[in-house]
Structures are given as C-alpha cells and as structure tokens.
Short mmCIF file of C-alpha atoms in Angstrom, two decimals:
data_model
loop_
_atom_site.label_atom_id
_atom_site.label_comp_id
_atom_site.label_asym_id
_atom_site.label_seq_id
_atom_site.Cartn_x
_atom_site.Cartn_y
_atom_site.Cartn_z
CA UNK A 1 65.89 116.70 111.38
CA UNK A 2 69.50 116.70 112.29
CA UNK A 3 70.49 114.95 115.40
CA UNK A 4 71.59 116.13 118.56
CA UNK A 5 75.21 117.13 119.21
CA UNK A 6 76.65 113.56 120.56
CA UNK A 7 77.87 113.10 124.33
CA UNK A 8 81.64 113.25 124.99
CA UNK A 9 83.35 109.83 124.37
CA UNK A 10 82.80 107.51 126.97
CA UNK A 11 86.08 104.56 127.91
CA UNK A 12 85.57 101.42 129.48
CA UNK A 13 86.25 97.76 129.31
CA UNK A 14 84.38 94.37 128.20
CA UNK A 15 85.31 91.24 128.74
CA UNK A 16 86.17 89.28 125.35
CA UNK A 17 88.83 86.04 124.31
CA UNK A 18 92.00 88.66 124.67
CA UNK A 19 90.68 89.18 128.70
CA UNK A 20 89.86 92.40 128.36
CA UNK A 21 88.99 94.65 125.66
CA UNK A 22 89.34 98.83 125.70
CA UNK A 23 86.93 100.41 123.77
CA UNK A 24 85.74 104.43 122.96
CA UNK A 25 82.04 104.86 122.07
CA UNK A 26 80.20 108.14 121.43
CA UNK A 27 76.44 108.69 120.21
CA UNK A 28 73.41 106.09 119.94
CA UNK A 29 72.09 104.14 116.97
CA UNK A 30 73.36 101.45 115.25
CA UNK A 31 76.93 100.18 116.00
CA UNK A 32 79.88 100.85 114.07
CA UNK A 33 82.39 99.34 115.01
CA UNK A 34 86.01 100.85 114.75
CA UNK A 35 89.17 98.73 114.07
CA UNK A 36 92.95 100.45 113.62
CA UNK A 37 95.61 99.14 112.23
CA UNK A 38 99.83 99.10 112.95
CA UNK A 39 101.41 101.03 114.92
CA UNK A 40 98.05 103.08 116.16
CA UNK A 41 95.27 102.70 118.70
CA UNK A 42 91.61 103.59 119.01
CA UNK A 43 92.82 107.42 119.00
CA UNK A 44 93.22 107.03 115.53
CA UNK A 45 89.15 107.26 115.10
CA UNK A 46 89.16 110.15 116.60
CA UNK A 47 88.16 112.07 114.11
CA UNK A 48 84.89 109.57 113.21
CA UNK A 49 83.87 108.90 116.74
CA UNK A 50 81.84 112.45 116.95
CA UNK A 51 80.92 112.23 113.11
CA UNK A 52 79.41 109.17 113.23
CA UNK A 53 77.83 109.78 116.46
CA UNK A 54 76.15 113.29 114.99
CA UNK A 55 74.84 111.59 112.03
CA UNK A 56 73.06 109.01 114.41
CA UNK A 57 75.27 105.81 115.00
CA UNK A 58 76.93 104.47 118.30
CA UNK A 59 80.62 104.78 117.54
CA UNK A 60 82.67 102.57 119.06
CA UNK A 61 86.39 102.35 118.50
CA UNK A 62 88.26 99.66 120.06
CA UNK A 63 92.16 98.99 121.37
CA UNK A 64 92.99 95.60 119.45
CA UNK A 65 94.41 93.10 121.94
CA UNK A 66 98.22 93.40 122.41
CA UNK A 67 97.52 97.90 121.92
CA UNK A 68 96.75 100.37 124.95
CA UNK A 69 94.98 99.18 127.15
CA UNK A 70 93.34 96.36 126.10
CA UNK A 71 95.01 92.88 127.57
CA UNK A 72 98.44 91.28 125.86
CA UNK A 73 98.48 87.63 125.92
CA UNK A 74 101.95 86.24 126.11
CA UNK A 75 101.88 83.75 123.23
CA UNK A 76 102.63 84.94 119.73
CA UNK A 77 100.09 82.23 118.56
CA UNK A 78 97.36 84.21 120.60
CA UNK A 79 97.48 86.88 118.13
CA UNK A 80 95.70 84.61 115.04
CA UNK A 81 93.19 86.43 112.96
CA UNK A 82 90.53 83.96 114.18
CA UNK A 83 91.35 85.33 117.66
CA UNK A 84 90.86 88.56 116.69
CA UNK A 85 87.70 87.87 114.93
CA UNK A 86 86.15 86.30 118.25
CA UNK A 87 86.87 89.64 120.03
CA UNK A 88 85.15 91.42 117.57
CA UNK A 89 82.29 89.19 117.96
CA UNK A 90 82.32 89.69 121.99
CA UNK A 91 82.29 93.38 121.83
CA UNK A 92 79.66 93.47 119.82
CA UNK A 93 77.60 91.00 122.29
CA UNK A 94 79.24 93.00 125.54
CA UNK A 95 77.18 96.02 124.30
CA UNK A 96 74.12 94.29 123.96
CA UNK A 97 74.29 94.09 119.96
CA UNK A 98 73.26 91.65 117.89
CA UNK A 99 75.29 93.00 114.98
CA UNK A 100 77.09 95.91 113.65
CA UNK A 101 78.68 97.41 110.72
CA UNK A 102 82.58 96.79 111.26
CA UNK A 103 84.89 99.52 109.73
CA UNK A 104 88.68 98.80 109.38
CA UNK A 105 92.13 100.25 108.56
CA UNK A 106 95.48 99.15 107.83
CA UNK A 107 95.63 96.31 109.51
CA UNK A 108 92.23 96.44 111.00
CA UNK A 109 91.14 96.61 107.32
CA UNK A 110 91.80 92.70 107.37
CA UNK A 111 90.41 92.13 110.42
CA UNK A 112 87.07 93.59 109.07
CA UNK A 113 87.14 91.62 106.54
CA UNK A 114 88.13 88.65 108.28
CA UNK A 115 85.29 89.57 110.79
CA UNK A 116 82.84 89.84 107.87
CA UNK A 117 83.76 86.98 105.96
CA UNK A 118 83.62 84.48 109.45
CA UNK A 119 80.85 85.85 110.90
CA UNK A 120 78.08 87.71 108.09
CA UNK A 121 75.50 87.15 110.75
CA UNK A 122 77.29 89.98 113.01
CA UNK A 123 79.02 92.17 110.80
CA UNK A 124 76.40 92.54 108.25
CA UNK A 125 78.48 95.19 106.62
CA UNK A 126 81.74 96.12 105.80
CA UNK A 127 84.23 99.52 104.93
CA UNK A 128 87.68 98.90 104.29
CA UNK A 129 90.28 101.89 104.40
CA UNK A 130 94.01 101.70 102.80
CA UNK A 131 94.35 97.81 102.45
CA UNK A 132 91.91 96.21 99.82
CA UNK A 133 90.59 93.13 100.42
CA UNK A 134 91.76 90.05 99.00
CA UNK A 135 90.60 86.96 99.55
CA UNK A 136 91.95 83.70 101.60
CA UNK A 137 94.62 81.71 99.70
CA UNK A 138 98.12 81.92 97.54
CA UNK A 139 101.03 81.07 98.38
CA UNK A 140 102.84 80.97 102.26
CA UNK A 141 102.65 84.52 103.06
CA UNK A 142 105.91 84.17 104.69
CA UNK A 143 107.13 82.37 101.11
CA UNK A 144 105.89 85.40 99.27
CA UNK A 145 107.59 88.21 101.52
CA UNK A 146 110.92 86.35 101.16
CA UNK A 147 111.29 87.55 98.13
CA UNK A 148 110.33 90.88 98.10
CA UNK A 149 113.68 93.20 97.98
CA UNK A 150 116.34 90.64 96.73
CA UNK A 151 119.72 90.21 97.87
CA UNK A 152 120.35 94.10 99.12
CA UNK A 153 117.59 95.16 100.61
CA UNK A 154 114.36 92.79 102.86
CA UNK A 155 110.95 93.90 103.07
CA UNK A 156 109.48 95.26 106.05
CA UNK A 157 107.08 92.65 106.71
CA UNK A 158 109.82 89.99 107.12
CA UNK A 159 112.08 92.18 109.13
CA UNK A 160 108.86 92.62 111.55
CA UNK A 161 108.20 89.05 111.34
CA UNK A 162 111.72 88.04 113.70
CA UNK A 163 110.76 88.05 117.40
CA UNK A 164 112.74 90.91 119.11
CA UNK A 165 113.92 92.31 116.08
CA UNK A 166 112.23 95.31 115.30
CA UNK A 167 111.55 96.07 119.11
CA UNK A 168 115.61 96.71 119.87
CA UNK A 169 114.82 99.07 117.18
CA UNK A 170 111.59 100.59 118.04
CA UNK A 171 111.83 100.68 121.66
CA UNK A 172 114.97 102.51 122.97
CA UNK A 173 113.24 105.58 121.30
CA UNK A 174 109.57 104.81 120.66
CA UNK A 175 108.76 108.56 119.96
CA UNK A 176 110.79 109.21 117.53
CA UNK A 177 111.07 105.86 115.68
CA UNK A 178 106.74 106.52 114.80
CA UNK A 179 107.45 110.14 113.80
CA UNK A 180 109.23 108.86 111.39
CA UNK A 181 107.01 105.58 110.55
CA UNK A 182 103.93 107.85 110.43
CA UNK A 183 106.20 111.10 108.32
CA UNK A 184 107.23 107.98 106.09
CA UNK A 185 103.79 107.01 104.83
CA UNK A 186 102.18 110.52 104.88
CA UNK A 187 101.09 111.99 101.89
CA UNK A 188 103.15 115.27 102.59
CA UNK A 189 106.19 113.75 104.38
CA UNK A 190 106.61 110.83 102.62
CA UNK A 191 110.28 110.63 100.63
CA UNK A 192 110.10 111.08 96.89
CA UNK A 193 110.29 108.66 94.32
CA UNK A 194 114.69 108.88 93.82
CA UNK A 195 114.76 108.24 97.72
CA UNK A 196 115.08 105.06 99.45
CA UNK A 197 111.77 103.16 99.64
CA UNK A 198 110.87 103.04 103.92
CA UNK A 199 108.87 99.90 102.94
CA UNK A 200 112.75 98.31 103.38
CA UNK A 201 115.68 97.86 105.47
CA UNK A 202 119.24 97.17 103.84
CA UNK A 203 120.27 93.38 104.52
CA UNK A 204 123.11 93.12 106.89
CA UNK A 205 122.01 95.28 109.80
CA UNK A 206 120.27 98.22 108.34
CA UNK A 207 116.79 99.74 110.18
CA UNK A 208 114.19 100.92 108.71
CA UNK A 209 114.39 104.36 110.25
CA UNK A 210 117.13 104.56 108.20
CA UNK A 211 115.21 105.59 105.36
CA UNK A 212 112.44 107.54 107.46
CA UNK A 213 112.04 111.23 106.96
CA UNK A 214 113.37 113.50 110.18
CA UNK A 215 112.71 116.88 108.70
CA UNK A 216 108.94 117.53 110.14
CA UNK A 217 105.75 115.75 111.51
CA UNK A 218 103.04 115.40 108.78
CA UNK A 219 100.14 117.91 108.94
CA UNK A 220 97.64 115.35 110.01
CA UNK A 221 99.40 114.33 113.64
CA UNK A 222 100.63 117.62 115.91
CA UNK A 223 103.24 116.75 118.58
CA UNK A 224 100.23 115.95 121.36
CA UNK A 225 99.15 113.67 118.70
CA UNK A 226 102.27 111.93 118.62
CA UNK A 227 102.46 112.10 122.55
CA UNK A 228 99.27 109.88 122.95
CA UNK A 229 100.81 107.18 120.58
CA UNK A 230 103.99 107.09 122.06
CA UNK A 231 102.35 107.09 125.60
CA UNK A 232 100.99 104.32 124.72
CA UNK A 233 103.78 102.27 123.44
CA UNK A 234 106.43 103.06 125.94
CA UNK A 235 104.06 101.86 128.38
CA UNK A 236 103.10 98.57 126.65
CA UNK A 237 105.80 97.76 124.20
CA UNK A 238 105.87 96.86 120.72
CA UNK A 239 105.77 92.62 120.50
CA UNK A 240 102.50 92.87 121.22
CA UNK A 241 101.78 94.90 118.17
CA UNK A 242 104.28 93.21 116.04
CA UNK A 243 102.84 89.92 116.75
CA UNK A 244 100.40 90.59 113.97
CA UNK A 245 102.57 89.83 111.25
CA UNK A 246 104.52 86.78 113.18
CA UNK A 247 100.96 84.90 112.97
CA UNK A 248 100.13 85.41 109.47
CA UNK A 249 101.32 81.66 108.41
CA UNK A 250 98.65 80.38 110.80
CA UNK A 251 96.38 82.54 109.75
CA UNK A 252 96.80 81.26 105.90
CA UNK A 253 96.15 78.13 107.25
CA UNK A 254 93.33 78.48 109.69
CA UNK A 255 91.55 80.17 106.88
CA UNK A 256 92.29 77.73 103.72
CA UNK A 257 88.39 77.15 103.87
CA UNK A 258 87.88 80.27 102.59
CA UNK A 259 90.05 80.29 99.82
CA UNK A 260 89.09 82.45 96.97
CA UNK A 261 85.71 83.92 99.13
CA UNK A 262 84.24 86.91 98.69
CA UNK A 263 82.22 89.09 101.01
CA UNK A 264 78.97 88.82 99.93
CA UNK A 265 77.61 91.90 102.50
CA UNK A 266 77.54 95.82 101.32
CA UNK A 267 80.94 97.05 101.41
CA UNK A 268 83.10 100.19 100.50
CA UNK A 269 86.53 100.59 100.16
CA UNK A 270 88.48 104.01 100.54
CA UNK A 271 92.64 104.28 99.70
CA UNK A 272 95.13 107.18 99.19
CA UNK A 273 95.98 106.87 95.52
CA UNK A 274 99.81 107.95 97.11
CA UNK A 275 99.73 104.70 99.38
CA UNK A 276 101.90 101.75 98.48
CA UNK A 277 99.07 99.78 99.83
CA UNK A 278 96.95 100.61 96.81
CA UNK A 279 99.57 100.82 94.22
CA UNK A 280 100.72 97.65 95.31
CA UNK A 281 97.50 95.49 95.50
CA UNK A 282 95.91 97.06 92.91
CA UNK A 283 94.82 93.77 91.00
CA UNK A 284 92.96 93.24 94.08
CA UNK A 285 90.81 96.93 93.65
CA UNK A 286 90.51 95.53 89.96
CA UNK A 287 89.19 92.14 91.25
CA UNK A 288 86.08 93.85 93.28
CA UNK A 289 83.33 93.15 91.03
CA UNK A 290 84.08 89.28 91.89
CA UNK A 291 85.47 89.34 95.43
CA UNK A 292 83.65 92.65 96.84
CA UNK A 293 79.82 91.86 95.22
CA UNK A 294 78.53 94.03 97.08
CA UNK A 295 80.62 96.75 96.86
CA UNK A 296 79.35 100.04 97.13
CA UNK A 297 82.28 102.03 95.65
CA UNK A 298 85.57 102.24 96.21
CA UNK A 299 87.39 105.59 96.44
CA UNK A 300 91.02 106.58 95.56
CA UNK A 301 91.96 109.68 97.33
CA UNK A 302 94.03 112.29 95.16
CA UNK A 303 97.10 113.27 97.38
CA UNK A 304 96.45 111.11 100.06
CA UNK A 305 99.08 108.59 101.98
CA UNK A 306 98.22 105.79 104.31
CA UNK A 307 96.93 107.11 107.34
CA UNK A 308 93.62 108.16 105.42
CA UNK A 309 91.04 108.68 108.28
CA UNK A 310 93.95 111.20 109.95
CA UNK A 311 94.83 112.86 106.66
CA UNK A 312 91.62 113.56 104.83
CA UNK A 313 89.26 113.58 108.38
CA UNK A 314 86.37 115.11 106.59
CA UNK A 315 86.25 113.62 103.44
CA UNK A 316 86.56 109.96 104.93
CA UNK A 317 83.59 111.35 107.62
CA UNK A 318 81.56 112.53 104.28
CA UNK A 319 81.90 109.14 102.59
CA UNK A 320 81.50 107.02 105.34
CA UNK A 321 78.24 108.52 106.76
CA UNK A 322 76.66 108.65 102.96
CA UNK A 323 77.41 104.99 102.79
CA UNK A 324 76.13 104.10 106.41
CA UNK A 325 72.77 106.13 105.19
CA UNK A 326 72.14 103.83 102.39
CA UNK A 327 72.11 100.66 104.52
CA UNK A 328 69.54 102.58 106.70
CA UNK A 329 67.62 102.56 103.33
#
C-alpha cells in the first residue's frame, strides 16, 4: 500500500543550545533528520523533504545555527561541533522524539557523524553524503591545512579560517560570489583538469572567485534557486557560516576521546565520484569496513560533483528511501 501524498512543508521554530532553531518538516513516521552543509540552508533538502515524506518518514530539515533563520551566537567558540551536536539532540526532543535517523552533507556530513558517534542512543542511524567519515584524531587540523598548496597558492580551508577574510570577499556581492562557489563544484560547471583548482586562492591577495567559473549556473540550481540562497545570506552574513571551519582546532580537541572510533550504528555513504571530497579522502572510503561497521554501502556517483542531493535528486531519493526501508526491517 503506498502512502498518502505528504502535506505541504510546514516552518517553525524550537528552542535548542543555539536559542532558536529553524526547521522544515513534511510527512509522518519516523524522523529523519536533515543536516546541510557550507554555504547552503535547509532548502537544500528540498528535493528529499516530499520523498521521504511519501515513502512514510517525518522529514525534517533544519537551518544549522549561524544559517537562515535559525539564531547566530556572537562567539566564534559557540560554533564547536559539540555545540552543534546538542542542537541536534534538542530538535529531536522539541518534536517529541526519542531518536531519529540523522542524514548529513558536506559539512553536515560531519555533524551526523559527530551526532552519531556522541549520542548512538538518539541517532541510531546514520547516511553520510559527499564527505566520508573519518574518525577523531591526527594531526592539528589547522597544522595539516597549512600545508596544503605550498608557497604559491593556500588552501581554501585556511583562507576561510581568518576572521573577516573571506566575508570582504563574499559579501559585497553575495549572489554572485555562490554562483560561482556552487558552478565551481558542479559536476557540469566545474573547470577542467588544465584549469586552476577553485579549492585555492593564489598567496598574496588572490580570491577564490578568481578561479570560479562565470560562464553559466549548473543545471541543478535555476536563478530562483540561487535567489533563496543569496536571500538568505545578504540578510544574515557569512561569519556565521564561516565560523565552522575557525572552530575545528577545538573541535580536535574536545573530541580526542574518540580518537580512532567508529560508528558502530547502520550507515550509508553516497559521493560524486567527480567531487574532490571523495578523490581526496578516499583512504577514508577504503577504511569503512573498520571505521563504518555497519555500513550499508557506500555509493560513488558516475558524473556527479559535490552538491549530490541537488544534482542527482532522484537517485539520492531512490537510495536513501531503500536504505531507510531496511532499518524498518
């Protein structure tokens, strides 16, 4: 029996660690819970809030804190993965849940597994899209992106890690600066192998949307598409965003317990084989069997870039739904 066609998405707000939390749900079942990654907001589960509400589960994509309209503590230190953890765990006790299946990309990919990792009891699940996991530990993150690029060109990370830095970039033209971020790492868009890598920005006052394409939008975002993000970002600003990777020291340290963990709940992983993040961390796809036991599968996309849930909608809906039946047994 299929279900019935789900209810239009419903907004609101919960209270949670960040103050407030802004959240998108559609359909009833069991919770799924939605994370994004950099430089998106819930919008970019727009395509899985009304699949995974027809197949049966309460879809709920949330605004991290410092994105849309969810609440933008002041203090760079605020934005710690353990902080984000805990408002995981509060949305999923705001809706009356006990525990929920936590789905995460880009970014949000390591907040699910952070989420899973801290707290099994609540996120007894967990997909991962475009970042693989890999566990706690290594060397200073900080230490490690230092030396990515050498002496003529730095690696976006580090250039995103300077407070103020990449928002006198970003900000005077918000719009345009993601068409390009977002052309840059699309599977269709994205400049070819003899062009400059976007991952970088040339030492001594380059940007990176020096290196972004400016030809045409990618296939998967239309210009309305691009309005909504930008909306949201000239009204909010970046640093809030950005603060992400200016934490990631204290994060290395906060979770030293966990060094070498794996995730011991049923998990999937899905990546664009065209997506640095894959290519780059693929000794962490190899290292599954150990750090992923319960790994499900993990997909590589043919002709697919980063933004994986906006380029390939229906495949991504197809795999996560199959997966989300077998923990229903």
């Amino acid at each position: 029996m299929q279900p019935e066609p789900s209810a239009a998405p419903r907004h609101r707000t919960v209270e949670a660690p960040a103050g407030r939390l802004h959240l998108v749900e559609q359909g009833s079942g069991p919770l799924v819970l939605l994370v994004h990654g950099f430089p998106e907001s819930w919008y970019s589960w727009r395509h899985q809030l009304p699949a995974l509400a027809s197949a049966g589960y309460r879809a709920v994509a949330i605004d991290v804190r410092g994105y849309g309209r969810s609440s933008k503590p002041a203090e760079t230190d605020a934005y710690r993965m353990l902080d984000l953890v805990a408002d995981n765990v509060a949305v999923v006790r705001a809706l009356g849940e006990e525990s929920a299946v936590i789905v995460g990309h880009d970014w949000g990919s390591n907040i699910a597994s952070a989420s899973a990792l801290l707290h099994p009891e609540v996120f007894t699940a967990v997909a991962l899209l475009s970042v693989p996991y890999a566990p706690p530990g290594g060397p200073r993150p900080t230490d490690v992106f230092g030396r990515i690029g050498g002496p003529e060109q730095e690696f976006y990370v580090s250039y995103f890690q300077e407070p103020g830095r990449a928002e006198a970039e970003i900000e005077p033209d918000v719009r345009g600066w993601l068409a390009g971020f977002y052309a840059a790492l699309s599977a269709d868009t994205m400049p070819a192998p003899n062009e400059p890598d976007p991952h970088f920005v040339a030492r001594g006052g380059g940007r990176l949307r020096d290196r972004f394409p400016t030809k045409a939008l990618p296939a998967w975002l239309s210009e309305d598409d691009l309005d909504v993000y930008a909306g949201e970002f000239e009204r909010t600003g970046t640093t809030g965003a950005l603060n992400r990777y200016r934490t990631m020291d204290r994060d290395w340290e906060d979770l030293a317990p966990y060094r070498g963990a794996p995730i011991q709940q049923p998990s999937l992983f899905i990546g664009g084989a065209l997506d640095a993040s894959t290519t780059w961390m693929s000794d962490a796809i190899d290292a599954y069997p150990t750090t992923l036991p319960g790994l499900a599968a993990s997909h590589l996309l043919d002709g697919c870039g980063h933004w994986i849930q906006q380029e390939r909608p229906d495949e991504v809906n197809r795999l996560l739904t199959d997966w989300l039946a077998t923990l229903q047994g």
